[in-house]
């Protein structure tokens, strides 16, 4: 027996996977002198068995699948060592597989996984009665642990491959989403470059790239982490050291990485959408003659729901007879963003919050607007960067820093004006000017002002 065991071990010592099963089955078949020897995997749900390796008359043969119903293999699959040294067909008259092969003797041993569950069987079939069945059973038991371990390792490998394929699909989808985001960014940049030639446009594009790089950088980092975890898992498998804890740890880490990737891509998408919206808001082409006080008053009326949560009062001061030809839709965007900015960043209390807007005509074709609130005011640094794209002091509250950048671009580029921050003891004080617009367009009668959703 010792010589047989040594002979088999030497034959399979450096073999893995299918190569291991084939070599082991051939060696076992040679030592025990069986007519048929096979290793099979059990499918409990379908109550059938499928051979991994099948040796017939000392040579490898094609694998086969057969039903376990009314067979001795069913007893082995139920966790029993079965040995029938003779007349096995008379004991299992409905096992046509044994009858067709004219089998006389049967020896079968179950294979257990790491949790003790039967996952497969080793079987030897003889056309003549046997008398040394105990040695066959002993050999099967000696190598059953190694066979089961290799079967379990292969199953983990297949599971890992399925998981890896699933991850590849998800990464591929995220890569496609990222490519779409980048394509949208490039298209939007091209539109802005074509529409606006000011130096501020260069800062805007740089700001977008910087802002989007943060979630994209995290996405790349999490992808690298998943590659590292996959490499570690492959190493464990190669060294035959993979455990259930290793697999669970791998699933946990890759699951967290995928969730983070999803969140970062969504954040990048929202930034691109804000960027596109800011570009679209600068393309108003309908010139109208309006009473500036009446128009601003109507705008402020539509903003009352925005002011109500913090009990903000807006005071408008202007002469009654200031008429100017301009693009009203742009003023709706400007006032909405200025008021929304004060509400979000200027007021911390829920009472005595006041915004004042004073309108003055400083020339026949030029208007000046003073906008100030009694809120928290600005630091020197904030005042310096106030109109830069994506500069915000409230990123933790969801701020993107686009509101006042929109205001700057609308006033400077579309209304041919200027805006600046004025020193103030309390609150924010902005002053902007704009000129009458006289493009070669058909003037339209003034409709009711339309105010977009606050940014």
Short mmCIF file of C-alpha atoms in Angstrom, two decimals:
data_model
loop_
_atom_site.label_atom_id
_atom_site.label_comp_id
_atom_site.label_asym_id
_atom_site.label_seq_id
_atom_site.Cartn_x
_atom_site.Cartn_y
_atom_site.Cartn_z
CA UNK A 1 0.00 0.00 0.00
CA UNK A 2 2.77 2.42 0.92
CA UNK A 3 4.45 1.90 -2.43
CA UNK A 4 1.15 2.52 -4.24
CA UNK A 5 0.56 5.76 -2.34
CA UNK A 6 4.11 6.95 -3.02
CA UNK A 7 3.76 6.08 -6.70
CA UNK A 8 0.53 8.07 -7.02
CA UNK A 9 1.87 11.08 -5.09
CA UNK A 10 4.97 11.25 -7.29
CA UNK A 11 2.75 11.20 -10.36
CA UNK A 12 0.54 14.14 -9.34
CA UNK A 13 2.78 16.23 -7.04
CA UNK A 14 3.20 19.11 -9.51
CA UNK A 15 -0.20 18.90 -11.20
CA UNK A 16 -3.17 21.27 -10.80
CA UNK A 17 -6.64 21.57 -12.24
CA UNK A 18 -7.69 19.20 -15.00
CA UNK A 19 -4.13 17.93 -15.35
CA UNK A 20 -4.20 16.83 -11.70
CA UNK A 21 -7.53 15.02 -12.05
CA UNK A 22 -6.43 13.20 -15.19
CA UNK A 23 -3.10 12.06 -13.77
CA UNK A 24 -4.62 11.01 -10.45
CA UNK A 25 -7.44 9.04 -12.08
CA UNK A 26 -5.02 7.26 -14.39
CA UNK A 27 -2.69 6.40 -11.48
CA UNK A 28 -5.55 5.17 -9.30
CA UNK A 29 -6.97 3.10 -12.13
CA UNK A 30 -3.56 1.54 -12.72
CA UNK A 31 -2.99 0.70 -9.03
CA UNK A 32 -6.45 -0.70 -8.25
CA UNK A 33 -6.83 -2.56 -11.54
CA UNK A 34 -10.33 -1.26 -12.30
CA UNK A 35 -12.04 -1.44 -15.68
CA UNK A 36 -13.52 2.03 -15.21
CA UNK A 37 -12.42 4.77 -12.79
CA UNK A 38 -13.83 8.26 -12.63
CA UNK A 39 -14.10 11.42 -10.53
CA UNK A 40 -17.44 13.17 -10.79
CA UNK A 41 -19.07 16.37 -9.52
CA UNK A 42 -22.54 16.24 -7.96
CA UNK A 43 -25.39 18.51 -9.09
CA UNK A 44 -27.90 18.31 -6.23
CA UNK A 45 -30.57 20.44 -7.87
CA UNK A 46 -30.72 18.28 -10.98
CA UNK A 47 -29.90 15.06 -9.10
CA UNK A 48 -27.22 14.07 -11.52
CA UNK A 49 -23.48 13.57 -11.75
CA UNK A 50 -20.99 14.80 -14.31
CA UNK A 51 -17.54 13.25 -14.59
CA UNK A 52 -14.47 15.47 -14.44
CA UNK A 53 -12.17 12.66 -15.60
CA UNK A 54 -13.23 9.25 -16.89
CA UNK A 55 -10.78 6.37 -17.47
CA UNK A 56 -11.85 3.32 -19.46
CA UNK A 57 -9.55 0.31 -19.84
CA UNK A 58 -6.55 2.31 -18.68
CA UNK A 59 -7.09 5.30 -21.00
CA UNK A 60 -8.81 8.64 -20.72
CA UNK A 61 -12.25 8.66 -22.31
CA UNK A 62 -14.92 11.28 -22.99
CA UNK A 63 -16.69 12.65 -19.93
CA UNK A 64 -20.34 11.84 -19.38
CA UNK A 65 -23.35 13.02 -17.40
CA UNK A 66 -25.83 10.60 -15.86
CA UNK A 67 -28.80 10.63 -13.52
CA UNK A 68 -28.28 9.55 -9.92
CA UNK A 69 -31.72 8.01 -9.66
CA UNK A 70 -31.65 4.30 -8.67
CA UNK A 71 -27.83 4.14 -8.70
CA UNK A 72 -25.21 3.32 -6.08
CA UNK A 73 -23.69 6.74 -6.86
CA UNK A 74 -26.80 8.29 -5.29
CA UNK A 75 -25.93 6.50 -2.04
CA UNK A 76 -22.36 7.77 -2.22
CA UNK A 77 -23.64 11.29 -2.90
CA UNK A 78 -25.71 10.92 0.27
CA UNK A 79 -22.41 10.68 2.19
CA UNK A 80 -21.90 6.93 2.29
CA UNK A 81 -18.90 4.83 1.30
CA UNK A 82 -20.35 2.11 -0.93
CA UNK A 83 -18.65 -1.16 -1.75
CA UNK A 84 -20.27 -4.03 -3.65
CA UNK A 85 -17.67 -6.70 -4.43
CA UNK A 86 -20.14 -8.65 -6.63
CA UNK A 87 -23.69 -8.68 -8.08
CA UNK A 88 -24.07 -4.89 -8.03
CA UNK A 89 -26.45 -4.96 -11.03
CA UNK A 90 -28.86 -7.25 -9.20
CA UNK A 91 -28.94 -4.76 -6.31
CA UNK A 92 -29.60 -1.83 -8.70
CA UNK A 93 -31.63 -3.34 -11.55
CA UNK A 94 -32.69 0.08 -12.87
CA UNK A 95 -29.12 1.38 -13.26
CA UNK A 96 -28.83 0.90 -17.04
CA UNK A 97 -25.37 2.43 -17.05
CA UNK A 98 -23.99 -0.44 -14.94
CA UNK A 99 -26.00 -3.04 -16.82
CA UNK A 100 -24.85 -1.84 -20.24
CA UNK A 101 -21.20 -1.97 -19.12
CA UNK A 102 -21.75 -5.44 -17.54
CA UNK A 103 -20.41 -4.26 -14.21
CA UNK A 104 -20.04 -6.82 -11.43
CA UNK A 105 -18.31 -4.84 -8.61
CA UNK A 106 -18.59 -1.23 -7.46
CA UNK A 107 -16.54 0.94 -5.04
CA UNK A 108 -17.44 4.59 -4.39
CA UNK A 109 -16.29 7.26 -1.90
CA UNK A 110 -17.78 10.74 -1.30
CA UNK A 111 -15.76 13.97 -1.64
CA UNK A 112 -16.42 16.70 0.94
CA UNK A 113 -15.88 20.45 0.60
CA UNK A 114 -14.42 22.64 3.38
CA UNK A 115 -17.85 22.83 5.02
CA UNK A 116 -18.31 19.04 5.07
CA UNK A 117 -20.85 18.97 2.26
CA UNK A 118 -20.62 16.24 -0.40
CA UNK A 119 -19.51 17.87 -3.63
CA UNK A 120 -18.36 14.87 -5.67
CA UNK A 121 -17.50 11.18 -5.77
CA UNK A 122 -14.63 8.82 -6.71
CA UNK A 123 -15.83 5.57 -8.27
CA UNK A 124 -14.19 2.33 -9.48
CA UNK A 125 -16.12 -0.21 -11.60
CA UNK A 126 -15.13 -3.83 -12.26
CA UNK A 127 -16.47 -6.38 -14.70
CA UNK A 128 -15.40 -9.18 -12.36
CA UNK A 129 -15.83 -9.67 -8.59
CA UNK A 130 -13.13 -8.17 -6.37
CA UNK A 131 -11.60 -9.39 -3.11
CA UNK A 132 -9.31 -6.48 -2.16
CA UNK A 133 -11.97 -3.83 -1.94
CA UNK A 134 -10.62 -2.50 1.38
CA UNK A 135 -7.37 -1.39 -0.24
CA UNK A 136 -9.37 0.43 -2.94
CA UNK A 137 -11.46 2.23 -0.32
CA UNK A 138 -8.32 3.12 1.65
CA UNK A 139 -6.66 4.65 -1.42
CA UNK A 140 -9.81 6.60 -2.27
CA UNK A 141 -9.98 7.97 1.27
CA UNK A 142 -6.30 8.91 1.28
CA UNK A 143 -6.66 11.04 -1.86
CA UNK A 144 -10.26 12.23 -1.40
CA UNK A 145 -9.19 15.30 0.60
CA UNK A 146 -6.73 16.43 -2.06
CA UNK A 147 -9.27 15.82 -4.82
CA UNK A 148 -11.99 17.75 -2.95
CA UNK A 149 -9.61 20.64 -2.26
CA UNK A 150 -8.72 20.89 -5.94
CA UNK A 151 -12.38 20.74 -6.96
CA UNK A 152 -13.20 23.49 -4.47
CA UNK A 153 -10.28 25.59 -5.67
CA UNK A 154 -11.46 25.28 -9.25
CA UNK A 155 -14.97 26.25 -8.21
CA UNK A 156 -13.61 29.35 -6.45
CA UNK A 157 -11.62 30.11 -9.57
CA UNK A 158 -14.74 29.87 -11.70
CA UNK A 159 -16.65 32.00 -9.21
CA UNK A 160 -13.86 34.54 -9.28
CA UNK A 161 -13.89 34.55 -13.06
CA UNK A 162 -17.65 35.13 -13.09
CA UNK A 163 -17.20 37.94 -10.57
CA UNK A 164 -14.33 39.37 -12.56
CA UNK A 165 -16.41 39.26 -15.74
CA UNK A 166 -19.20 41.08 -13.89
CA UNK A 167 -16.75 43.69 -12.62
CA UNK A 168 -15.30 44.09 -16.10
CA UNK A 169 -18.78 44.80 -17.44
CA UNK A 170 -19.40 47.39 -14.71
CA UNK A 171 -16.00 49.01 -15.25
CA UNK A 172 -16.65 49.02 -18.99
CA UNK A 173 -20.02 50.73 -18.42
CA UNK A 174 -18.42 53.32 -16.15
CA UNK A 175 -15.66 53.86 -18.70
CA UNK A 176 -18.30 54.46 -21.37
CA UNK A 177 -20.12 56.89 -19.05
CA UNK A 178 -16.84 58.66 -18.40
CA UNK A 179 -16.14 58.87 -22.13
CA UNK A 180 -19.57 60.42 -22.66
CA UNK A 181 -18.91 62.94 -19.89
CA UNK A 182 -15.56 63.87 -21.42
CA UNK A 183 -17.15 64.15 -24.87
CA UNK A 184 -19.86 66.43 -23.48
CA UNK A 185 -17.23 68.52 -21.74
CA UNK A 186 -15.27 68.95 -24.94
CA UNK A 187 -18.37 69.84 -26.93
CA UNK A 188 -19.47 72.39 -24.32
CA UNK A 189 -16.01 73.90 -24.20
CA UNK A 190 -16.00 74.27 -27.98
CA UNK A 191 -19.39 76.01 -27.85
CA UNK A 192 -18.19 78.43 -25.19
CA UNK A 193 -14.98 79.21 -27.02
CA UNK A 194 -17.01 79.96 -30.13
CA UNK A 195 -19.54 82.15 -28.27
CA UNK A 196 -17.27 83.96 -25.81
CA UNK A 197 -13.81 85.25 -26.62
CA UNK A 198 -12.95 86.78 -23.28
CA UNK A 199 -10.02 85.76 -21.15
CA UNK A 200 -12.47 84.64 -18.45
CA UNK A 201 -13.41 81.74 -20.69
CA UNK A 202 -9.95 80.26 -20.29
CA UNK A 203 -10.34 80.30 -16.50
CA UNK A 204 -13.79 78.75 -16.83
CA UNK A 205 -12.49 75.79 -18.83
CA UNK A 206 -9.55 75.32 -16.46
CA UNK A 207 -11.95 75.38 -13.53
CA UNK A 208 -14.13 72.71 -15.12
CA UNK A 209 -11.15 70.47 -15.77
CA UNK A 210 -9.90 70.93 -12.19
CA UNK A 211 -13.30 70.29 -10.67
CA UNK A 212 -14.04 67.21 -12.75
CA UNK A 213 -10.55 65.80 -12.12
CA UNK A 214 -11.38 65.23 -8.45
CA UNK A 215 -14.16 62.62 -8.95
CA UNK A 216 -12.39 61.15 -11.97
CA UNK A 217 -9.16 60.82 -9.99
CA UNK A 218 -11.00 58.97 -7.23
CA UNK A 219 -12.58 56.73 -9.87
CA UNK A 220 -9.13 55.81 -11.21
CA UNK A 221 -7.86 55.22 -7.67
CA UNK A 222 -10.69 52.81 -6.85
CA UNK A 223 -10.06 51.00 -10.12
CA UNK A 224 -6.40 50.54 -9.12
CA UNK A 225 -7.52 49.24 -5.73
CA UNK A 226 -9.71 46.61 -7.39
CA UNK A 227 -6.78 45.55 -9.60
CA UNK A 228 -4.59 45.19 -6.49
CA UNK A 229 -7.22 43.12 -4.67
CA UNK A 230 -7.62 40.92 -7.76
CA UNK A 231 -3.85 40.41 -7.91
CA UNK A 232 -3.78 39.37 -4.25
CA UNK A 233 -6.63 36.94 -4.80
CA UNK A 234 -4.89 35.42 -7.84
CA UNK A 235 -1.78 34.92 -5.72
CA UNK A 236 -3.79 33.16 -3.00
CA UNK A 237 -5.31 30.87 -5.61
CA UNK A 238 -1.95 30.09 -7.19
CA UNK A 239 -0.54 29.16 -3.78
CA UNK A 240 -3.61 27.08 -2.92
CA UNK A 241 -4.21 29.29 0.14
CA UNK A 242 -7.59 30.77 -0.74
CA UNK A 243 -10.08 30.77 2.11
CA UNK A 244 -13.71 31.79 2.43
CA UNK A 245 -12.60 34.82 4.48
CA UNK A 246 -10.28 35.87 1.65
CA UNK A 247 -13.15 35.66 -0.81
CA UNK A 248 -15.52 37.60 1.45
CA UNK A 249 -12.88 40.29 2.01
CA UNK A 250 -12.37 40.58 -1.74
CA UNK A 251 -16.11 40.91 -2.38
CA UNK A 252 -16.45 43.53 0.38
CA UNK A 253 -13.60 45.72 -0.87
CA UNK A 254 -14.56 45.56 -4.53
CA UNK A 255 -18.19 46.26 -3.65
CA UNK A 256 -17.17 49.40 -1.73
CA UNK A 257 -14.93 50.48 -4.61
CA UNK A 258 -17.75 50.09 -7.16
CA UNK A 259 -20.14 52.15 -5.02
CA UNK A 260 -17.53 54.92 -4.71
CA UNK A 261 -16.95 54.85 -8.47
CA UNK A 262 -20.66 55.25 -9.08
CA UNK A 263 -20.90 58.24 -6.71
CA UNK A 264 -17.89 59.97 -8.29
CA UNK A 265 -19.21 59.51 -11.84
CA UNK A 266 -22.59 60.92 -10.80
CA UNK A 267 -20.83 63.93 -9.27
CA UNK A 268 -18.84 64.50 -12.46
CA UNK A 269 -22.05 64.24 -14.50
CA UNK A 270 -23.77 66.91 -12.35
CA UNK A 271 -20.80 69.24 -12.78
CA UNK A 272 -20.95 68.86 -16.55
CA UNK A 273 -24.69 69.52 -16.53
CA UNK A 274 -24.16 72.74 -14.52
CA UNK A 275 -21.44 73.74 -16.94
CA UNK A 276 -23.76 73.19 -19.92
CA UNK A 277 -26.57 75.11 -18.25
CA UNK A 278 -24.31 78.09 -17.64
CA UNK A 279 -23.34 78.11 -21.31
CA UNK A 280 -26.97 77.89 -22.44
CA UNK A 281 -28.06 80.77 -20.22
CA UNK A 282 -25.86 83.18 -22.16
CA UNK A 283 -27.66 82.83 -25.49
CA UNK A 284 -30.67 85.11 -25.15
CA UNK A 285 -31.27 86.99 -28.43
CA UNK A 286 -34.61 88.72 -27.89
CA UNK A 287 -34.21 92.44 -27.30
CA UNK A 288 -37.06 94.35 -25.61
CA UNK A 289 -37.67 97.80 -24.20
CA UNK A 290 -38.62 97.52 -20.54
CA UNK A 291 -39.32 99.66 -17.52
CA UNK A 292 -36.41 98.46 -15.41
CA UNK A 293 -38.11 99.04 -12.05
CA UNK A 294 -41.29 97.24 -13.03
CA UNK A 295 -39.40 94.34 -14.51
CA UNK A 296 -37.15 93.89 -11.46
CA UNK A 297 -40.16 94.13 -9.15
CA UNK A 298 -41.93 91.37 -11.03
CA UNK A 299 -38.77 89.25 -10.84
CA UNK A 300 -38.55 89.73 -7.09
CA UNK A 301 -42.18 88.72 -6.70
CA UNK A 302 -41.43 85.37 -8.34
CA UNK A 303 -38.51 84.89 -5.91
CA UNK A 304 -40.60 85.25 -2.77
CA UNK A 305 -40.83 81.45 -2.23
CA UNK A 306 -37.03 81.35 -2.35
CA UNK A 307 -36.76 84.07 0.30
CA UNK A 308 -39.45 82.79 2.64
CA UNK A 309 -37.53 79.95 4.42
CA UNK A 310 -35.00 82.43 5.87
CA UNK A 311 -37.45 85.33 6.14
CA UNK A 312 -35.51 87.47 3.67
CA UNK A 313 -36.93 90.87 2.76
CA UNK A 314 -35.90 92.42 -0.58
CA UNK A 315 -36.13 96.22 -0.91
CA UNK A 316 -36.12 97.70 -4.43
CA UNK A 317 -35.34 101.39 -4.99
CA UNK A 318 -35.56 103.00 -8.44
CA UNK A 319 -36.98 105.92 -10.38
CA UNK A 320 -40.31 105.17 -12.08
CA UNK A 321 -39.43 106.22 -15.62
CA UNK A 322 -36.24 104.36 -16.48
CA UNK A 323 -36.83 102.62 -19.82
CA UNK A 324 -34.04 100.75 -21.58
CA UNK A 325 -33.64 98.38 -24.52
CA UNK A 326 -32.03 95.19 -23.23
CA UNK A 327 -32.25 91.41 -22.99
CA UNK A 328 -34.72 90.80 -20.10
CA UNK A 329 -34.04 87.08 -19.77
CA UNK A 330 -30.47 87.83 -18.75
CA UNK A 331 -31.63 90.09 -15.92
CA UNK A 332 -33.83 87.27 -14.65
CA UNK A 333 -30.76 85.05 -14.40
CA UNK A 334 -28.66 87.76 -12.77
CA UNK A 335 -31.17 88.69 -10.05
CA UNK A 336 -32.06 85.05 -9.37
CA UNK A 337 -28.42 84.10 -8.87
CA UNK A 338 -27.60 87.15 -6.74
CA UNK A 339 -30.57 86.65 -4.43
CA UNK A 340 -29.95 82.91 -4.20
CA UNK A 341 -26.28 83.53 -3.40
CA UNK A 342 -27.16 85.83 -0.48
CA UNK A 343 -29.71 83.36 0.89
CA UNK A 344 -27.33 80.41 0.70
CA UNK A 345 -24.11 82.06 1.88
CA UNK A 346 -24.95 85.38 3.50
CA UNK A 347 -27.65 84.67 6.05
CA UNK A 348 -27.17 82.38 9.02
CA UNK A 349 -30.10 83.59 11.13
CA UNK A 350 -33.80 83.29 10.37
CA UNK A 351 -34.80 86.94 10.91
CA UNK A 352 -33.83 90.54 10.10
CA UNK A 353 -32.36 89.46 6.75
CA UNK A 354 -32.49 92.25 4.18
CA UNK A 355 -31.38 92.55 0.56
CA UNK A 356 -31.40 96.03 -1.00
CA UNK A 357 -31.34 96.73 -4.73
CA UNK A 358 -30.90 100.33 -5.90
CA UNK A 359 -31.21 101.18 -9.61
CA UNK A 360 -29.79 104.40 -11.06
CA UNK A 361 -29.55 105.74 -14.60
CA UNK A 362 -26.05 107.16 -14.98
CA UNK A 363 -26.28 107.86 -18.73
CA UNK A 364 -28.90 107.78 -21.45
CA UNK A 365 -27.85 104.28 -22.44
CA UNK A 366 -26.35 103.00 -19.17
CA UNK A 367 -27.79 101.71 -15.89
CA UNK A 368 -26.04 101.07 -12.55
CA UNK A 369 -27.40 98.61 -9.97
CA UNK A 370 -26.27 98.45 -6.34
CA UNK A 371 -26.90 95.11 -4.71
CA UNK A 372 -26.13 94.67 -1.02
CA UNK A 373 -27.29 92.56 1.93
CA UNK A 374 -26.79 92.66 5.70
CA UNK A 375 -25.42 89.13 5.90
CA UNK A 376 -22.08 87.66 6.93
CA UNK A 377 -20.04 89.47 4.30
CA UNK A 378 -16.86 88.32 2.56
CA UNK A 379 -13.30 87.60 3.60
CA UNK A 380 -10.53 89.28 1.60
CA UNK A 381 -9.79 85.98 -0.12
CA UNK A 382 -13.44 85.37 -1.04
CA UNK A 383 -13.76 88.90 -2.44
CA UNK A 384 -10.70 88.32 -4.62
CA UNK A 385 -11.99 85.04 -6.10
CA UNK A 386 -15.73 85.71 -5.95
CA UNK A 387 -16.42 85.57 -9.70
CA UNK A 388 -14.08 82.70 -10.52
CA UNK A 389 -15.80 79.52 -11.77
CA UNK A 390 -16.17 76.81 -9.12
CA UNK A 391 -14.92 78.94 -6.27
CA UNK A 392 -17.23 78.32 -3.29
CA UNK A 393 -17.05 78.32 0.50
CA UNK A 394 -19.97 75.90 0.78
CA UNK A 395 -18.84 72.81 -1.13
CA UNK A 396 -19.78 70.66 1.87
CA UNK A 397 -23.37 71.91 1.43
CA UNK A 398 -23.49 71.06 -2.26
CA UNK A 399 -22.31 74.43 -3.64
CA UNK A 400 -20.60 74.31 -7.04
CA UNK A 401 -19.36 77.91 -7.26
CA UNK A 402 -21.09 78.62 -10.58
CA UNK A 403 -23.73 81.16 -9.47
CA UNK A 404 -21.69 84.36 -9.42
CA UNK A 405 -19.56 83.17 -12.33
CA UNK A 406 -22.79 83.07 -14.33
CA UNK A 407 -23.64 86.59 -13.16
CA UNK A 408 -20.21 87.88 -14.18
CA UNK A 409 -20.38 86.35 -17.65
CA UNK A 410 -23.92 87.58 -18.31
CA UNK A 411 -23.16 91.17 -17.27
CA UNK A 412 -19.74 91.46 -18.92
CA UNK A 413 -20.24 89.45 -22.08
CA UNK A 414 -23.93 89.71 -22.87
CA UNK A 415 -24.86 93.10 -21.41
CA UNK A 416 -21.52 94.76 -22.26
CA UNK A 417 -21.20 95.92 -18.67
CA UNK A 418 -19.05 95.44 -15.59
CA UNK A 419 -19.43 94.18 -12.02
CA UNK A 420 -17.26 94.61 -8.94
CA UNK A 421 -17.23 94.07 -5.20
CA UNK A 422 -17.35 97.21 -3.09
CA UNK A 423 -15.93 97.40 0.45
CA UNK A 424 -18.63 97.01 3.09
CA UNK A 425 -18.68 96.99 6.88
CA UNK A 426 -21.47 94.42 6.90
CA UNK A 427 -22.72 92.00 4.32
CA UNK A 428 -22.00 91.75 0.59
CA UNK A 429 -22.02 94.84 -1.66
CA UNK A 430 -21.89 94.45 -5.44
CA UNK A 431 -22.23 97.12 -8.12
CA UNK A 432 -22.86 96.32 -11.75
CA UNK A 433 -23.49 98.41 -14.82
CA UNK A 434 -24.94 97.55 -18.20
CA UNK A 435 -25.59 99.41 -21.44
CA UNK A 436 -28.60 99.50 -23.75
CA UNK A 437 -28.47 96.70 -26.28
CA UNK A 438 -28.95 97.66 -29.95
CA UNK A 439 -28.24 94.56 -32.05
CA UNK A 440 -29.82 94.19 -35.52
CA UNK A 441 -32.75 92.15 -34.20
CA UNK A 442 -36.51 92.55 -34.37
CA UNK A 443 -37.64 94.16 -31.14
CA UNK A 444 -40.42 92.28 -29.37
CA UNK A 445 -43.05 93.52 -26.99
CA UNK A 446 -42.25 92.71 -23.39
CA UNK A 447 -43.81 89.49 -22.07
CA UNK A 448 -44.11 88.52 -18.45
CA UNK A 449 -40.60 87.82 -17.11
CA UNK A 450 -39.55 84.19 -16.96
CA UNK A 451 -37.29 83.20 -14.06
CA UNK A 452 -35.34 79.96 -14.15
CA UNK A 453 -34.91 77.66 -11.19
CA UNK A 454 -32.23 79.08 -8.85
CA UNK A 455 -28.78 77.62 -9.38
#
